[in-house]
């Protein structure tokens, strides 16, 4: 165990233990995850790599609390997750988890500022606080000039920056990013990864990012490799 | 506020589709409001017409309404003058009109025909009936002790070949069963619009009728109230004070009014029901498409912490917004039609048994408009709830992979 891993163990904000998940395929079962454990510390960015179908998305969905495992336990910010009902999980996601999607998934009728404000609205934050936090993160992500634009009027890189702002505006414990750069050119992808890492470091959020992109994983604190539903680790500094 | 704005933005997302739903809703609302306005106007006109005709509360002696007299005024009301004076002094009463219905033969010397007579107090009755009694020639008969004056129906005048100023003879059976006659002068010719009545109607001073029938009773006393709404209260008061009398309200006597009201209530009730179904369908369709299109967005919002109930609420607000906009437009349309008809001067064809039409007008009723708005908004919200609740509870990973 190297220093980084030990740090992660000590201050783990996300702790996934022995997660199993299988899907029904016709008459058979497909084992998507065969007992995977993962921890990530606040401010740490963990890359999840592996061939297509190795279980990256499945693991991210479990980590992000939008899917339930068949076995194993989960803990976020010290709170055990399993046993919560749908409403409880939703509240936990609302307070603790940010999402960044491959397809950006912004709300098309909301302008940039409204998209970023949405998570704070869900949390019932007062208007003044919302305004201030949105302005702050738009400034930080270089979107201040685009606050009133609709997502349609933005480039892919700009849209993903909005998504990053939306995920991090509430300073979550965990950010889930499933192939966030797959729809972007390599130069833009690089900028997005850098922004995501800097911002999550600043705000103390653990990031788990699934990617095929070697250059992207090179910028992460740790790289985990999945194959056929199992972690074959391959930690790297 | 933010949520309402969000809902409205979503409404405007597919303008054509939302507009279609709004227009359908507006048409439905307008149809119901116009139909309802027409029904209300008809009820009000008939109420006024009937109340003017019969009086609001009508008193008679026991069995006075039974129409089974062997001789005239067998069940007549005695001491009517004192009773009339008593009720005329009551605060809510505008006037008291004594009446005798009688019949017999009317003759011009050459030929005679059956008449249906109405003995009235000329000083009050013609004033009370107002525009309903149209004088096509001459004027209202007065109270004369010498030769009684009459007003007769225009068709009867034609039949008798008489003009104003001519003299006629009335023959009738007295209360004692004998035949009696009186010469009268035609003072006016009237038209009620009901041919059956205009062919037989003779109106004259009630005292002349009493002399003809050899009685000092009257058939009935009609109380005209200042406020139609007080009808039931007054009827109850009379019943309590004079248990020996038979009491009817204009509503009891208005068979036509009751029939029309029952019919219209049914017609416009069914119309309303059809509109409810149409609006519900339009709403479910529009919102159902919106929900399917936005499945991935629903998944996204759910992932970042939106509760299913909040997703549904957004759609309910959206539906309510479309419904409210549509209903408001429908109100404008119906209100516009109401005002336009005031100026258009369109006449409805005469109802069955009548020879004159009546103006096509709509009544404006704030409760009706408000109720329609509430129903439409509730309907739209319910439709939205119905079509969105499944998508809102769909597994998030499934919703997110929806294309
Ligand atoms: N809803 C599902 N129903 C059935 N099988 C599924 C489902 N989701 C995933 N799987 C299967 O589970 C395994 C892991 O899938 P997963 O999507 O996690 O892989 P991945 O590593 O994200 O792949 P990719 O790099 O292509 O995104 C695959 O074999 C896949 O076919
Ligand atoms: Mg995947």
XYZ file of C-alpha atoms and ligand atoms in Angstrom:
672
model
C 0.000 0.000 0.000
C 1.537 3.317 -0.975
C 1.111 6.687 0.681
C -1.786 7.823 -1.434
C -3.807 4.722 -0.784
C -3.189 4.993 2.943
C -4.336 8.582 2.905
C -7.453 7.534 1.080
C -8.152 4.828 3.618
C -7.857 7.228 6.484
C -10.002 10.056 5.158
C -12.211 8.019 2.887
C -15.278 9.965 1.900
C -16.506 7.118 -0.234
C -16.145 3.523 0.835
C -17.473 0.731 -1.373
C -16.976 -2.800 -0.147
C -17.313 -6.029 -2.081
C -20.011 -4.809 -4.455
C -21.696 -7.369 -6.629
C -24.142 -6.763 -9.409
C -25.530 -9.046 -12.042
C -28.038 -8.535 -14.819
C -30.534 -10.901 -16.245
C -29.757 -11.597 -19.891
C -32.367 -13.879 -21.374
C -32.345 -17.012 -19.228
C -28.859 -16.298 -17.980
C -27.168 -13.928 -15.604
C -24.409 -11.565 -16.652
C -22.063 -10.789 -13.788
C -21.286 -7.128 -14.226
C -19.436 -6.764 -10.898
C -17.987 -9.715 -9.036
C -17.104 -8.120 -5.700
C -15.396 -4.800 -6.130
C -14.119 -2.585 -3.319
C -13.059 1.006 -3.699
C -12.332 3.946 -1.439
C -11.690 7.523 -2.341
C -10.618 10.416 -0.154
C -11.886 13.960 -0.180
C -10.206 15.873 -2.995
C -8.942 12.719 -4.631
C -9.544 11.947 -8.294
C -9.716 8.256 -9.116
C -9.755 6.994 -12.690
C -11.625 3.842 -13.582
C -10.359 2.216 -16.757
C -10.940 -1.056 -18.484
C -12.326 -2.485 -21.668
C -15.860 -1.965 -22.778
C -18.268 -4.072 -20.765
C -15.848 -4.437 -17.862
C -18.316 -2.872 -15.423
C -17.177 0.763 -15.124
C -20.611 2.296 -15.557
C -22.167 -0.289 -13.303
C -19.707 0.591 -10.537
C -20.264 4.318 -11.013
C -24.032 3.902 -10.824
C -23.659 2.041 -7.550
C -21.207 4.616 -6.195
C -23.512 7.452 -7.250
C -26.501 5.812 -5.545
C -28.623 5.637 -8.674
C -28.547 1.842 -8.711
C -28.552 -0.793 -5.995
C -26.019 -3.609 -5.616
C -26.978 -7.262 -5.197
C -24.405 -7.532 -2.408
C -21.824 -5.379 -0.661
C -21.942 -2.191 1.360
C -21.605 1.482 0.598
C -20.759 4.460 2.753
C -20.630 8.127 1.827
C -19.178 10.790 4.116
C -19.311 8.318 6.952
C -22.960 7.550 6.431
C -24.008 4.015 5.598
C -26.122 4.009 2.492
C -27.632 0.593 2.318
C -31.007 0.305 3.943
C -32.082 3.738 2.775
C -35.247 3.878 0.725
C -35.539 5.731 -2.556
C -36.423 9.028 -0.881
C -33.487 8.706 1.507
C -31.088 7.903 -1.323
C -32.416 10.881 -3.257
C -31.766 13.168 -0.309
C -28.247 11.791 0.033
C -27.557 12.375 -3.667
C -29.001 15.854 -3.406
C -26.696 16.741 -0.531
C -23.561 14.738 -1.292
C -23.263 13.619 -4.914
C -22.611 15.482 -8.157
C -22.944 13.940 -11.619
C -21.166 14.651 -14.859
C -22.438 12.766 -17.909
C -20.908 11.929 -21.226
C -23.780 13.669 -23.021
C -23.692 16.738 -20.701
C -27.402 16.307 -19.810
C -28.094 19.974 -19.182
C -31.691 21.138 -18.983
C -32.206 22.760 -22.382
C -34.835 25.301 -21.282
C -32.662 26.601 -18.457
C -29.862 29.010 -19.146
C -26.356 28.361 -17.817
C -26.946 30.123 -14.510
C -30.262 28.324 -13.915
C -28.740 24.930 -14.683
C -25.982 25.593 -12.177
C -28.422 26.983 -9.625
C -30.745 23.971 -9.792
C -28.968 21.800 -7.154
C -28.997 24.714 -4.706
C -32.688 25.228 -5.388
C -33.280 21.580 -4.517
C -31.406 22.111 -1.281
C -33.643 25.054 -0.464
C -30.775 27.516 -0.133
C -31.827 31.169 0.185
C -31.793 33.243 -3.003
C -28.892 35.457 -1.981
C -26.697 32.479 -1.199
C -27.647 30.802 -4.461
C -26.833 33.880 -6.468
C -23.487 34.306 -4.796
C -22.457 30.655 -5.163
C -23.533 30.470 -8.784
C -21.651 33.665 -9.643
C -18.587 32.350 -7.873
C -18.443 29.013 -9.665
C -19.330 30.508 -13.054
C -16.392 32.862 -12.581
C -14.175 29.966 -11.545
C -15.160 27.818 -14.546
C -14.802 30.705 -16.999
C -18.513 30.784 -17.779
C -19.398 34.171 -16.331
C -19.895 35.648 -19.788
C -22.284 32.857 -20.742
C -24.535 32.935 -17.690
C -27.635 33.836 -19.684
C -27.025 31.549 -22.631
C -29.015 28.432 -23.255
C -27.020 25.184 -23.474
C -27.834 24.932 -27.184
C -25.766 28.023 -27.811
C -22.617 26.562 -26.236
C -19.797 24.364 -27.533
C -19.321 20.861 -26.171
C -16.450 21.963 -23.952
C -18.470 24.857 -22.587
C -21.411 22.589 -21.892
C -19.250 20.173 -19.974
C -17.903 23.082 -17.949
C -21.480 23.976 -17.075
C -22.011 20.370 -16.023
C -18.893 20.549 -13.832
C -20.161 23.764 -12.277
C -23.560 22.169 -11.677
C -21.938 19.115 -10.055
C -19.625 21.093 -7.795
C -21.652 24.183 -6.894
C -22.999 22.484 -3.769
C -19.512 21.249 -2.759
C -20.485 17.579 -2.733
C -18.542 14.746 -1.121
C -18.482 12.751 -4.324
C -18.557 13.498 -8.027
C -19.399 10.743 -10.488
C -18.222 11.252 -14.053
C -18.893 8.564 -16.637
C -16.758 9.204 -19.730
C -17.015 12.987 -19.352
C -14.621 13.662 -22.246
C -15.754 11.052 -24.743
C -17.696 13.622 -26.768
C -14.891 16.196 -26.770
C -11.750 16.714 -28.836
C -8.496 15.869 -27.046
C -7.458 19.464 -26.415
C -10.818 20.338 -24.862
C -10.833 17.028 -22.988
C -7.535 17.975 -21.415
C -8.913 21.298 -20.214
C -12.013 19.630 -18.817
C -9.979 17.086 -16.867
C -7.741 19.809 -15.469
C -10.714 21.909 -14.448
C -12.464 18.973 -12.835
C -9.371 18.019 -10.880
C -8.605 21.527 -9.689
C -12.153 22.257 -8.684
C -12.659 18.980 -6.841
C -9.367 19.496 -5.007
C -10.459 22.967 -3.991
C -13.836 21.821 -2.808
C -12.716 18.588 -1.246
C -14.820 16.315 -3.395
C -13.762 12.798 -4.286
C -14.085 12.205 -8.014
C -14.551 8.818 -9.594
C -14.231 9.063 -13.333
C -14.664 6.283 -15.849
C -12.567 6.753 -18.972
C -11.008 5.014 -21.929
C -8.617 7.856 -22.384
C -5.027 7.168 -21.247
C -4.166 10.869 -21.275
C -7.064 11.522 -18.994
C -6.186 8.834 -16.477
C -2.641 10.165 -16.456
C -3.988 13.288 -14.785
C -5.727 11.407 -12.006
C -4.374 10.683 -8.575
C -4.991 6.974 -8.910
C -5.944 4.644 -11.706
C -7.992 1.534 -11.095
C -8.405 -1.072 -13.784
C -11.490 -3.169 -14.160
C -11.679 -6.282 -16.251
C -14.629 -8.553 -16.517
C -16.270 -7.191 -13.365
C -13.161 -7.426 -11.233
C -10.610 -4.907 -10.064
C -7.207 -5.900 -11.300
C -5.995 -2.716 -9.687
C -2.758 -1.529 -11.264
C -2.220 1.418 -9.033
C 0.046 4.010 -10.464
C 1.504 7.255 -9.296
C -41.729 31.208 -8.314
C -38.649 29.586 -9.865
C -40.663 26.414 -10.307
C -43.521 28.176 -12.026
C -41.041 29.873 -14.342
C -39.443 26.512 -15.046
C -42.863 25.032 -15.780
C -43.671 27.875 -18.141
C -40.344 27.455 -19.964
C -41.170 23.801 -20.418
C -44.600 24.759 -21.754
C -42.897 26.942 -24.355
C -40.470 24.159 -25.247
C -42.776 22.743 -27.883
C -44.813 25.816 -28.689
C -46.964 24.293 -31.380
C -47.959 21.335 -29.251
C -48.704 23.397 -26.148
C -50.605 25.912 -28.239
C -52.751 23.150 -29.706
C -53.605 21.888 -26.229
C -54.317 25.445 -25.111
C -56.604 26.094 -28.075
C -58.515 22.869 -27.530
C -58.891 23.792 -23.871
C -59.918 27.325 -24.802
C -62.539 26.051 -27.249
C -63.888 23.612 -24.690
C -64.013 26.262 -21.991
C -65.643 28.781 -24.326
C -68.223 26.224 -25.468
C -69.164 25.426 -21.882
C -69.265 29.083 -20.870
C -71.316 30.101 -23.899
C -73.682 27.162 -23.434
C -73.914 27.886 -19.730
C -74.399 31.597 -20.356
C -77.214 30.831 -22.773
C -78.888 28.464 -20.322
C -78.594 31.008 -17.513
C -79.992 33.763 -19.701
C -82.902 31.533 -20.646
C -83.567 30.654 -16.997
C -83.429 34.300 -15.992
C -85.724 35.414 -18.812
C -88.180 32.652 -18.098
C -88.043 33.396 -14.390
C -88.806 37.023 -15.020
C -91.429 36.195 -17.603
C -93.167 33.697 -15.389
C -92.974 35.794 -12.273
C -94.383 38.778 -14.164
C -97.146 36.683 -15.489
C -98.267 34.884 -12.374
C -96.816 36.978 -9.572
C -94.164 35.630 -7.218
C -96.486 34.195 -4.615
C -100.110 33.406 -5.423
C -102.770 32.934 -2.734
C -106.109 31.258 -3.209
C -108.749 29.673 -1.037
C -108.301 25.980 -0.244
C -108.768 23.945 -3.446
C -108.470 27.224 -5.353
C -105.777 25.728 -7.578
C -107.555 22.457 -8.205
C -109.430 23.448 -11.384
C -112.434 21.348 -10.448
C -115.070 24.010 -9.870
C -118.655 23.207 -10.838
C -119.569 26.900 -11.050
C -117.249 29.934 -11.289
C -115.563 31.007 -8.043
C -116.887 27.968 -6.172
C -113.464 27.848 -4.509
C -112.992 31.607 -4.732
C -111.332 33.711 -2.094
C -113.635 35.779 0.088
C -112.563 38.921 1.903
C -109.863 39.489 -0.657
C -109.802 43.251 -0.266
C -108.672 43.107 3.368
C -106.116 40.422 2.575
C -104.774 42.451 -0.346
C -104.470 45.547 1.790
C -102.631 43.559 4.472
C -100.018 42.146 2.125
C -99.640 45.349 0.117
C -98.423 46.956 3.345
C -95.640 44.359 3.849
C -92.154 45.767 3.220
C -90.956 43.291 0.546
C -94.149 43.453 -1.488
C -94.293 45.643 -4.571
C -97.925 45.132 -5.423
C -100.884 42.827 -4.867
C -103.005 41.885 -7.849
C -106.433 40.247 -7.401
C -107.483 38.063 -10.325
C -110.386 36.028 -11.567
C -110.034 33.532 -14.363
C -113.315 32.920 -16.119
C -114.625 31.859 -19.471
C -117.679 32.105 -21.622
C -118.782 33.294 -25.013
C -117.906 36.581 -26.664
C -120.207 37.950 -29.360
C -120.195 40.820 -31.859
C -123.901 40.427 -32.583
C -123.295 38.315 -35.687
C -121.109 35.574 -34.375
C -119.751 34.362 -31.062
C -116.761 32.332 -29.920
C -115.258 31.018 -26.737
C -113.065 33.374 -24.689
C -110.805 32.899 -21.729
C -111.134 35.895 -19.510
C -108.956 37.448 -16.912
C -110.414 39.880 -14.437
C -107.694 42.131 -13.116
C -107.180 45.333 -11.191
C -106.440 47.687 -14.094
C -104.548 50.039 -11.824
C -101.862 47.442 -10.996
C -101.949 44.540 -13.393
C -101.033 46.191 -16.672
C -98.141 47.980 -15.022
C -96.793 44.740 -13.529
C -96.860 42.711 -16.692
C -94.691 45.280 -18.405
C -93.289 44.518 -21.830
C -94.769 41.046 -21.890
C -98.143 42.381 -22.811
C -97.710 44.184 -26.078
C -100.510 46.530 -27.113
C -100.788 46.401 -30.892
C -103.621 48.961 -30.796
C -105.309 51.114 -28.185
C -104.283 51.069 -24.541
C -104.924 49.363 -21.232
C -108.576 49.335 -20.146
C -109.409 51.441 -17.157
C -111.746 50.923 -14.235
C -115.107 52.151 -15.333
C -118.382 51.748 -13.493
C -120.476 52.466 -16.572
C -119.599 50.296 -19.559
C -116.636 48.023 -18.752
C -113.579 48.281 -20.966
C -111.666 45.256 -22.234
C -108.394 44.412 -23.900
C -108.619 41.434 -26.233
C -106.094 39.262 -28.039
C -105.181 40.351 -31.555
C -106.353 37.099 -33.141
C -109.641 37.310 -31.275
C -110.040 40.891 -32.563
C -109.522 39.553 -36.061
C -112.061 36.829 -35.487
C -114.628 39.317 -34.140
C -113.704 41.835 -36.860
C -113.406 44.657 -34.326
C -111.139 47.628 -33.828
C -110.540 49.771 -30.761
C -113.765 51.465 -29.677
C -116.065 48.706 -30.900
C -118.529 47.135 -28.549
C -118.910 43.431 -27.779
C -120.981 41.262 -25.437
C -119.616 38.767 -22.909
C -121.769 35.840 -21.827
C -120.868 33.725 -18.805
C -122.370 31.385 -16.227
C -122.848 33.071 -12.844
C -121.930 31.590 -9.497
C -125.573 30.620 -9.192
C -125.508 28.669 -12.428
C -127.492 31.115 -14.554
C -126.396 32.813 -17.745
C -125.510 36.494 -17.520
C -124.298 38.999 -20.091
C -122.476 42.313 -20.098
C -121.716 44.770 -22.905
C -118.115 45.902 -23.095
C -116.036 48.351 -25.148
C -112.738 47.304 -26.752
C -110.091 49.634 -25.369
C -106.964 47.790 -26.451
C -105.730 44.920 -28.583
C -102.856 42.881 -27.184
C -100.391 40.271 -28.364
C -98.774 37.810 -25.955
C -96.889 35.895 -28.627
C -98.718 32.688 -27.834
C -101.311 32.172 -30.620
C -103.534 29.944 -28.487
C -103.857 32.723 -25.951
C -104.133 35.555 -28.459
C -107.126 33.776 -30.030
C -109.120 33.758 -26.770
C -107.814 36.376 -24.369
C -110.122 38.934 -22.800
C -108.840 41.143 -19.976
C -111.046 43.462 -18.034
C -111.681 45.152 -14.706
C -112.145 42.580 -11.951
C -115.161 44.426 -10.570
C -116.967 44.087 -13.899
C -116.270 40.358 -13.764
C -117.595 40.143 -10.212
C -120.783 41.863 -11.377
C -121.040 39.487 -14.329
C -120.551 36.414 -12.134
C -122.628 37.781 -9.265
C -119.917 37.305 -6.637
C -117.620 39.425 -4.499
C -114.930 36.751 -4.311
C -111.731 36.718 -6.339
C -109.956 33.711 -7.867
C -106.554 34.472 -6.503
C -104.300 37.167 -5.093
C -100.908 37.532 -6.764
C -98.161 39.034 -4.609
C -95.417 40.747 -6.604
C -92.203 41.013 -4.618
C -89.421 43.532 -4.924
C -86.847 40.722 -4.988
C -87.497 37.380 -6.721
C -85.056 35.715 -4.332
C -87.484 36.374 -1.469
C -90.158 34.196 -3.063
C -89.723 31.132 -0.867
C -89.430 33.161 2.320
C -92.642 35.042 1.556
C -94.486 31.854 0.616
C -93.434 30.278 3.889
C -94.511 33.353 5.810
C -97.963 33.322 4.209
C -98.385 29.585 4.779
C -97.558 30.037 8.443
C -99.843 33.037 8.926
C -102.784 31.758 6.843
C -102.874 27.987 7.025
C -106.380 27.999 5.556
C -105.099 29.391 2.242
C -103.552 27.539 -0.670
C -100.168 29.076 -1.575
C -98.171 28.591 -4.756
C -94.999 30.240 -5.949
C -94.280 31.178 -9.538
C -91.933 28.205 -9.664
C -94.795 25.816 -8.856
C -96.913 27.393 -11.536
C -94.167 27.612 -14.151
C -94.452 24.257 -15.836
C -92.695 25.524 -18.945
C -89.856 27.007 -16.917
C -89.349 23.761 -15.044
C -89.363 21.709 -18.229
C -86.898 23.981 -20.003
C -84.637 24.080 -17.008
C -84.569 20.321 -16.662
C -83.894 19.904 -20.373
C -81.151 22.541 -20.545
C -79.515 21.265 -17.403
C -79.288 17.877 -19.029
C -78.106 19.182 -22.409
C -75.454 21.479 -21.033
C -74.460 18.947 -18.398
C -73.697 16.469 -21.147
C -71.926 19.164 -23.151
C -69.801 19.908 -20.105
C -68.995 16.246 -19.653
C -67.928 15.927 -23.295
C -65.703 18.964 -22.898
C -64.144 17.495 -19.779
C -63.287 14.336 -21.693
C -61.874 16.263 -24.668
C -59.744 18.516 -22.490
C -58.532 15.547 -20.460
C -57.529 13.749 -23.644
C -55.780 16.761 -25.143
C -53.883 17.330 -21.927
C -52.857 13.725 -21.414
C -51.718 13.545 -25.002
C -49.630 16.712 -24.913
C -48.107 16.052 -21.528
C -47.655 12.352 -22.233
C -45.522 13.190 -25.250
C -43.565 15.709 -23.227
C -42.905 13.140 -20.521
C -41.641 10.529 -22.989
C -39.422 13.042 -24.762
C -37.939 14.157 -21.492
C -37.323 10.745 -19.989
C -33.558 11.235 -20.027
C -33.916 14.659 -18.483
C -36.108 13.165 -15.784
C -33.327 10.631 -15.141
C -30.781 13.442 -14.912
C -32.880 15.475 -12.497
C -33.535 12.389 -10.405
C -29.799 11.552 -10.321
C -28.857 14.986 -9.011
C -31.357 14.714 -6.194
C -34.864 15.514 -7.413
C -37.556 13.457 -5.689
C -40.114 11.684 -7.880
C -42.786 13.857 -6.298
C -40.888 16.963 -7.352
C -40.647 15.694 -10.919
C -44.394 15.076 -10.914
C -45.005 18.476 -9.375
C -43.117 20.144 -12.217
C -45.318 18.411 -14.746
C -48.445 19.249 -12.748
C -47.426 22.910 -12.756
C -46.813 22.639 -16.470
C -50.231 21.108 -17.061
C -51.879 23.670 -14.814
C -50.139 26.459 -16.731
C -51.425 25.140 -20.066
C -54.877 24.627 -18.562
C -54.993 28.076 -16.996
C -53.831 29.751 -20.203
C -56.373 27.792 -22.233
C -59.183 28.505 -19.775
C -58.295 32.208 -19.687
C -58.414 32.315 -23.468
C -61.737 30.476 -23.414
C -63.098 33.020 -20.919
C -62.036 35.841 -23.213
C -63.758 34.147 -26.135
C -66.957 33.558 -24.168
C -66.846 37.068 -22.686
C -66.313 38.477 -26.166
C -69.269 36.490 -27.493
C -71.422 37.748 -24.600
C -70.591 41.366 -25.381
C -70.845 40.875 -29.151
C -74.360 39.406 -28.836
C -75.461 42.465 -26.873
C -74.783 44.517 -29.989
C -75.585 41.965 -32.656
C -79.332 41.877 -31.968
C -79.819 38.284 -33.095
C -83.232 36.759 -32.426
C -83.823 33.141 -31.573
C -86.687 31.464 -33.460
C -89.968 31.324 -31.524
C -90.157 28.470 -29.026
C -92.850 25.844 -29.618
C -96.363 27.301 -29.152
C -95.188 30.889 -29.543
C -95.248 33.288 -32.441
C -92.437 35.636 -31.449
C -88.783 34.862 -30.953
C -86.629 36.211 -28.195
C -83.223 37.886 -28.294
C -80.172 35.621 -28.259
C -78.173 36.857 -25.293
C -75.787 35.269 -22.827
C -75.714 35.837 -19.110
C -72.358 36.491 -17.526
C -71.919 34.583 -14.293
C -68.727 35.037 -12.291
C -69.210 31.733 -10.412
C -69.619 29.927 -13.726
C -66.414 31.438 -15.135
C -64.500 30.822 -11.943
C -65.799 27.271 -11.709
C -64.826 26.550 -15.317
C -61.304 27.848 -14.661
C -60.965 25.710 -11.550
C -62.278 22.600 -13.273
C -59.989 23.030 -16.283
C -56.895 23.682 -14.161
C -57.705 20.749 -11.889
C -58.297 18.561 -14.924
C -55.001 19.562 -16.538
C -53.121 19.058 -13.294
C -54.681 15.643 -12.811
C -53.810 14.635 -16.361
C -50.223 15.777 -15.771
C -50.025 13.849 -12.547
C -51.397 10.783 -14.248
C -48.990 10.775 -17.196
C -45.826 11.744 -15.318
C -45.956 9.664 -12.212
C -44.690 6.491 -13.867
C -41.746 8.168 -15.562
C -40.878 9.857 -12.283
C -40.595 6.465 -10.574
C -38.713 4.756 -13.386
C -35.298 3.375 -12.352
C -32.818 6.205 -12.859
C -30.307 4.168 -14.863
C -33.098 3.160 -17.209
C -34.324 6.722 -17.614
C -30.778 7.938 -18.263
C -30.214 5.417 -21.049
C -33.474 6.421 -22.744
C -32.831 7.886 -26.181
N -29.237 -2.891 -17.969
C -28.439 -3.946 -18.285
N -29.008 -5.129 -18.611
C -28.254 -6.187 -18.911
N -26.930 -6.168 -18.895
C -26.282 -5.038 -18.580
C -27.023 -3.876 -18.256
N -26.155 -2.879 -17.969
C -24.930 -3.423 -18.123
N -25.011 -4.686 -18.481
C -23.880 -5.602 -18.699
O -23.004 -5.486 -17.602
C -21.658 -5.477 -18.045
C -20.970 -4.211 -17.597
O -21.537 -3.100 -18.277
P -21.037 -1.608 -18.041
O -21.967 -0.738 -18.748
O -20.861 -1.398 -16.607
O -19.628 -1.627 -18.766
P -18.639 -0.390 -19.054
O -17.360 -0.774 -18.492
O -19.261 0.852 -18.593
O -18.582 -0.419 -20.636
P -18.349 0.824 -21.629
O -16.909 1.126 -21.570
O -18.739 0.255 -22.958
O -19.230 1.914 -21.186
C -21.724 -5.641 -19.544
O -21.538 -6.992 -19.849
C -23.105 -5.216 -19.919
O -23.551 -5.919 -21.061
Mg -19.976 2.627 -19.492
